[in-house]
Tab-separated table of C-alpha atoms in Angstrom:
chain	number	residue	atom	x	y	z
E	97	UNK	CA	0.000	0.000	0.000
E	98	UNK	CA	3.021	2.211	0.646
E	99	UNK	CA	3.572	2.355	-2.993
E	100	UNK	CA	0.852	0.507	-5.061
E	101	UNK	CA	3.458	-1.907	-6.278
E	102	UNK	CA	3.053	-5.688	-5.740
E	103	UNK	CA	5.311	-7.708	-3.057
E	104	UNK	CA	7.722	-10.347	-3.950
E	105	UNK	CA	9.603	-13.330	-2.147
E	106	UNK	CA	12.988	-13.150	-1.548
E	107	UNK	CA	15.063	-14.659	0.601
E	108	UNK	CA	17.464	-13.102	3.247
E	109	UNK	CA	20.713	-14.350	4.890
E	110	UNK	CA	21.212	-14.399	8.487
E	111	UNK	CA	24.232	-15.516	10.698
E	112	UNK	CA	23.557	-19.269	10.583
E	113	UNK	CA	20.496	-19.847	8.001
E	114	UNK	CA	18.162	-17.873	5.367
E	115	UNK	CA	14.652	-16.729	5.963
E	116	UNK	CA	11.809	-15.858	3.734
E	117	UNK	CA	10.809	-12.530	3.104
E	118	UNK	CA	8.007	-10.819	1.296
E	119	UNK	CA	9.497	-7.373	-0.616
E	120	UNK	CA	8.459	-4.470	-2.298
E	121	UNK	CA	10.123	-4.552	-5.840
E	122	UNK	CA	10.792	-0.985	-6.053
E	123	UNK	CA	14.427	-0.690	-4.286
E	124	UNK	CA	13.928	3.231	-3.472
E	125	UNK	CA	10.661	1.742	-1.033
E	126	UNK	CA	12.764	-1.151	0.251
E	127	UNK	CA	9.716	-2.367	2.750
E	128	UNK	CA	10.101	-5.936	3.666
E	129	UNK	CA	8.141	-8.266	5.935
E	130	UNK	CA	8.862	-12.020	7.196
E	131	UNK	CA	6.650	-14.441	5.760
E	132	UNK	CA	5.555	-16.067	8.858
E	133	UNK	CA	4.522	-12.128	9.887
E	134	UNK	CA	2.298	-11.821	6.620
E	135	UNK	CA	0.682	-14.781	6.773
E	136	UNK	CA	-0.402	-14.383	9.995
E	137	UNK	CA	-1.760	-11.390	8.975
E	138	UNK	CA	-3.664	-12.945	6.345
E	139	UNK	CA	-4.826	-15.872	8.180
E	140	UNK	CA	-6.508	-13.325	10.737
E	141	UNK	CA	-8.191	-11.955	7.781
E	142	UNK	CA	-9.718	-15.369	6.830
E	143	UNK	CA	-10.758	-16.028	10.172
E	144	UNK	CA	-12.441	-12.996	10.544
E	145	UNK	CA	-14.445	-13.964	7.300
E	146	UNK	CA	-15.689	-17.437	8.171
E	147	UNK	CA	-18.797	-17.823	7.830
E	148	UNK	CA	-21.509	-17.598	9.965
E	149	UNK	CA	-24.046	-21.146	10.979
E	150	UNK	CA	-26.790	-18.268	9.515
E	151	UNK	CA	-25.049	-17.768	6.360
E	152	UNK	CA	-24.495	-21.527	5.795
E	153	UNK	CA	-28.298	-22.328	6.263
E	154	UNK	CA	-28.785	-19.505	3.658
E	155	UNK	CA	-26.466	-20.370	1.603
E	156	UNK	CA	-27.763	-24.034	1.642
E	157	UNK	CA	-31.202	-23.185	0.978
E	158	UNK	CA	-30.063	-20.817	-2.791
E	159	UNK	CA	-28.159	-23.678	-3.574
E	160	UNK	CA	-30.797	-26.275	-3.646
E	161	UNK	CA	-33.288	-23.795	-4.827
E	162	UNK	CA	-31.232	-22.982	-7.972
E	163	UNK	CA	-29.585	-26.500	-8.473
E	164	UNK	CA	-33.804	-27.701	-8.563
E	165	UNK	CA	-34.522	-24.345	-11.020
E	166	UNK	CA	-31.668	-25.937	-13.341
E	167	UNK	CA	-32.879	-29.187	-12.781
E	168	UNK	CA	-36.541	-28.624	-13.779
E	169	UNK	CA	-35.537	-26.243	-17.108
E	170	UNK	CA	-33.113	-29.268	-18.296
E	171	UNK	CA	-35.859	-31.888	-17.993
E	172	UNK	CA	-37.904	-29.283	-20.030
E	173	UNK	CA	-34.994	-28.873	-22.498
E	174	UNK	CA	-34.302	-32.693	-23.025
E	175	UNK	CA	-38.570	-33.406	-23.820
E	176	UNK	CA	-38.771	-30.554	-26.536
E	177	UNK	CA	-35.040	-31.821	-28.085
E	178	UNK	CA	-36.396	-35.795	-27.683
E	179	UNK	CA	-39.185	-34.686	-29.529
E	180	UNK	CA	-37.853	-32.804	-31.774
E	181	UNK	CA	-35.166	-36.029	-32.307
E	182	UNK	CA	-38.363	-38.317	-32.713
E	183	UNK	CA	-39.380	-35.856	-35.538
E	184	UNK	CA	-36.443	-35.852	-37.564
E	185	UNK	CA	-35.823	-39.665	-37.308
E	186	UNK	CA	-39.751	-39.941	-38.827
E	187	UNK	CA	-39.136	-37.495	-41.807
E	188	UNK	CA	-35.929	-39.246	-42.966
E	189	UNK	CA	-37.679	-42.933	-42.394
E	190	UNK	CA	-40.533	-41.287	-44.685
E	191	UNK	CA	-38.142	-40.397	-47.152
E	192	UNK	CA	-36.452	-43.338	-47.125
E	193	UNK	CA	-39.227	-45.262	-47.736
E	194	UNK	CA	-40.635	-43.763	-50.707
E	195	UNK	CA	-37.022	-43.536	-52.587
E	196	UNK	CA	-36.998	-47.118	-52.008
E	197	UNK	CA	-40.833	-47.462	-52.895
E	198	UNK	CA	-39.743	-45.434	-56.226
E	199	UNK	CA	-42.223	-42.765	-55.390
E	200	UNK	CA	-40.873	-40.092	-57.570
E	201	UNK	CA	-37.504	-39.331	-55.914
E	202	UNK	CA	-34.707	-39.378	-57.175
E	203	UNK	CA	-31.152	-40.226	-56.327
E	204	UNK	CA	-29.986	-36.592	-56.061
E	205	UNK	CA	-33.123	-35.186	-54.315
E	206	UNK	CA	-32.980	-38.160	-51.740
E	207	UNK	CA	-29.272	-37.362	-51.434
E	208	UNK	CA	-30.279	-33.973	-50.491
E	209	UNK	CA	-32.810	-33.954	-48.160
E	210	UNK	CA	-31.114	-36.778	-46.398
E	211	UNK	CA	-27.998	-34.938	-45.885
E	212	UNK	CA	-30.027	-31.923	-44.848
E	213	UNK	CA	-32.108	-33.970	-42.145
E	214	UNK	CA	-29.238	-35.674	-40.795
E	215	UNK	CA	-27.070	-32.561	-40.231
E	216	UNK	CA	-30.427	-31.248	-38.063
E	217	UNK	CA	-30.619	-34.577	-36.103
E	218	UNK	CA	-26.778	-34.305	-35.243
E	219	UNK	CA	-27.371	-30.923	-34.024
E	220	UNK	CA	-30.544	-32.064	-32.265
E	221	UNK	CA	-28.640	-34.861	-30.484
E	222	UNK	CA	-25.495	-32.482	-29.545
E	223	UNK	CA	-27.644	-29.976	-27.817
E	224	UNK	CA	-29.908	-33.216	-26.520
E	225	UNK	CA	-26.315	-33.706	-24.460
E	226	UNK	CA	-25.260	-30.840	-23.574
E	227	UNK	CA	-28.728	-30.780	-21.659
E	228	UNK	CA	-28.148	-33.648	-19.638
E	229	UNK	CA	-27.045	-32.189	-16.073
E	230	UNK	CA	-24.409	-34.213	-14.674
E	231	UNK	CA	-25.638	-36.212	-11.677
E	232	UNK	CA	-24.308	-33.942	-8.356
E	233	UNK	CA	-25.057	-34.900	-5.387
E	234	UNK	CA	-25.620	-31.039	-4.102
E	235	UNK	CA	-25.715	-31.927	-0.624
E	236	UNK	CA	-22.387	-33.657	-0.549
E	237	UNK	CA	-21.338	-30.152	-2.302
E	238	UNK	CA	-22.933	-27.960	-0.221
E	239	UNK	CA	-20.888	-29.910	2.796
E	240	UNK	CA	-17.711	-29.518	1.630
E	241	UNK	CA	-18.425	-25.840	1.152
E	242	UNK	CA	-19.922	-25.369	4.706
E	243	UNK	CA	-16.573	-27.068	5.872
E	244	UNK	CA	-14.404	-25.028	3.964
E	245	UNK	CA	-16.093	-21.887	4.438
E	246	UNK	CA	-16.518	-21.826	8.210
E	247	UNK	CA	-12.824	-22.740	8.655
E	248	UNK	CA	-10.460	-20.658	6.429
E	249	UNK	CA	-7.492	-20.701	8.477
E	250	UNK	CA	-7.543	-24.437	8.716
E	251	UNK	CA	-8.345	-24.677	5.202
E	252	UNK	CA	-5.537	-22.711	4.301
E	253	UNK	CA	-2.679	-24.483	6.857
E	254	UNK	CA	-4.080	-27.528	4.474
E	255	UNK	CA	-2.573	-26.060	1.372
E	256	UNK	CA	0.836	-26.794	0.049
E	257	UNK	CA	3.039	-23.768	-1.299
E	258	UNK	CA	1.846	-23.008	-5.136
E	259	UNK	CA	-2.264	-23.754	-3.771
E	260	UNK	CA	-2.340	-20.863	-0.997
E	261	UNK	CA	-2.163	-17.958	-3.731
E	262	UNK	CA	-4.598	-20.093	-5.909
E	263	UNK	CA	-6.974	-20.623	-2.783
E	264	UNK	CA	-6.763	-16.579	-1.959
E	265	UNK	CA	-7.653	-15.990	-5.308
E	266	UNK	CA	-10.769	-18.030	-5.111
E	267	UNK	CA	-11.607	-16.174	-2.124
E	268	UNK	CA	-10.332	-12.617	-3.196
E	269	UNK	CA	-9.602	-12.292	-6.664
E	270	UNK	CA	-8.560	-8.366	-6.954
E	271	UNK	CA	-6.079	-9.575	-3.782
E	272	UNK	CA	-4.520	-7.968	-0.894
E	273	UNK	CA	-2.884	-5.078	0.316
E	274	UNK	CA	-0.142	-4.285	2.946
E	275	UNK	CA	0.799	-1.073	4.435
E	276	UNK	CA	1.662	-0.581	8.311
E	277	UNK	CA	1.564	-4.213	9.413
E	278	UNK	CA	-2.050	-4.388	8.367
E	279	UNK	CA	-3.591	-5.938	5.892
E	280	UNK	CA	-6.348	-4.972	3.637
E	281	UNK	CA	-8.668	-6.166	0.729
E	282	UNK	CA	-10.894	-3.675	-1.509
E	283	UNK	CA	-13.677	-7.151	-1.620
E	284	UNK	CA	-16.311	-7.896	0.881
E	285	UNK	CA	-17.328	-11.539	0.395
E	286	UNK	CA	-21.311	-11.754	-0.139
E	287	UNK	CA	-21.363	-13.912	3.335
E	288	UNK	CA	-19.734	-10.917	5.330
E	289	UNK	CA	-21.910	-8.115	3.553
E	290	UNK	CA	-25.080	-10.641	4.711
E	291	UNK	CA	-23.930	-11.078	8.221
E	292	UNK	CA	-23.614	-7.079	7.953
E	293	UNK	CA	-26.983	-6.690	6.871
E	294	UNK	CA	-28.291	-9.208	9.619
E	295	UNK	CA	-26.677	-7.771	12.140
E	296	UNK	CA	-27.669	-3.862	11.608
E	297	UNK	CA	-31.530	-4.969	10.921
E	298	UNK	CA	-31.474	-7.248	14.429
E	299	UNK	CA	-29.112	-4.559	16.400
E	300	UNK	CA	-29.513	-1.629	15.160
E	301	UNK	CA	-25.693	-1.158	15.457
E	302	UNK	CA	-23.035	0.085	12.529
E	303	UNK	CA	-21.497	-2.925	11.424
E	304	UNK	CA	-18.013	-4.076	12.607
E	305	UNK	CA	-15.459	-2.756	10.494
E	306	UNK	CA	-11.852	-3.837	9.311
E	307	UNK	CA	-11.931	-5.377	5.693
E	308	UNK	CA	-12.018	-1.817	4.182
E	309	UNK	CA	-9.058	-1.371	1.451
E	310	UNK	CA	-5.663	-0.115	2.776
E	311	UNK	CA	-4.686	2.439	0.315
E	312	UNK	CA	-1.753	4.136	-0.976
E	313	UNK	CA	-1.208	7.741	0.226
């Protein structure tokens, strides 16, 4: 934040071993902090943002309320294509038939109208897939979330090395920001503006405060 320029790890030596430092890369700002002081920092930040039993039961209930929404509009999706499939397949048995039958078709029309119908039943059956929801089992889902979600320092002491900035990004994708051993993000994950919102219409109080974005001067 001193600077608006991103940290970097670097390593430092001491007397008897190196440690791990994060630092700016402009050398005229030359602020450094250890690793283990950052991500401290950080993990107090995810704690702070667990979420709430309240949020979890809401959170369950939009889930299976959209995953049934998607559910009910594929099922509606897959009868119209089916039928639509059934159609096609009838039209090129009819013409089939009377080419064979000699009704007055010939080779070159037959050729044509089959290649025609068959290039609308291959798109029929291609969207007929794509419709098929894969089979979820939303609850199992919605577990691993609730797991995840309510304990984001554990979830993050899980992590190897190259998965921590992957799993922050998931969480905050525009990032953090440092500046006078505090740290800062510019988000507010939906769960902490709901707890907000829950809290000020059952309190009456100003919402705690803290995840506001630390910015340069």
């Amino acid at each position: 934040g001193r600077c608006a320029t991103p940290l970097t790890g670097a390593w430092s030596k001491g007397r008897s071993k190196h440690y791990a430092y994060y630092r700016c890369r402009k050398s005229r700002c030359s602020k450094s902090i250890a690793v283990d002081k950052l991500e401290g920092l950080v993990l107090d930040v995810l704690h702070d943002v667990a979420v709430s039993p309240e949020v979890v039961t809401l959170f369950r209930a939009i889930v299976q309320d959209t995953w049934n929404d998607r559910t009910e509009l594929s099922r509606e999706r897959e009868a119209i294509l089916r039928k639509e499939d059934n159609r096609l397949r009838r039209r090129l048995n009819s013409l089939t038939d009377k080419y064979l039958d000699g009704e007055g078709i010939d080779a070159a029309t037959f050729d044509e109208h089959k290649k025609r119908i068959t290039a609308e039943l291959d798109k029929t059956r291609e969207a007929l897939a794509e419709s098929v929801l894969p089979d979820v089992d939303v609850a199992a889902v919605v577990d691993l979330a609730q797991m995840l979600l309510q304990d984001l320092p554990a979830c993050w002491n899980r992590l190897q090395g190259l998965e921590k900035p992957q799993f922050l990004r998931a969480l905050f994708p525009e990032g953090f920001t440092y500046e006078d051993d505090l740290v800062g993000t510019a988000e507010i994950p939906w769960w902490i503006n709901e707890n907000k919102h829950s809290a000020a219409a059952e309190t009456d109080l100003v919402p705690r405060t803290g995840f506001e974005p630390v910015l340069p001067p």
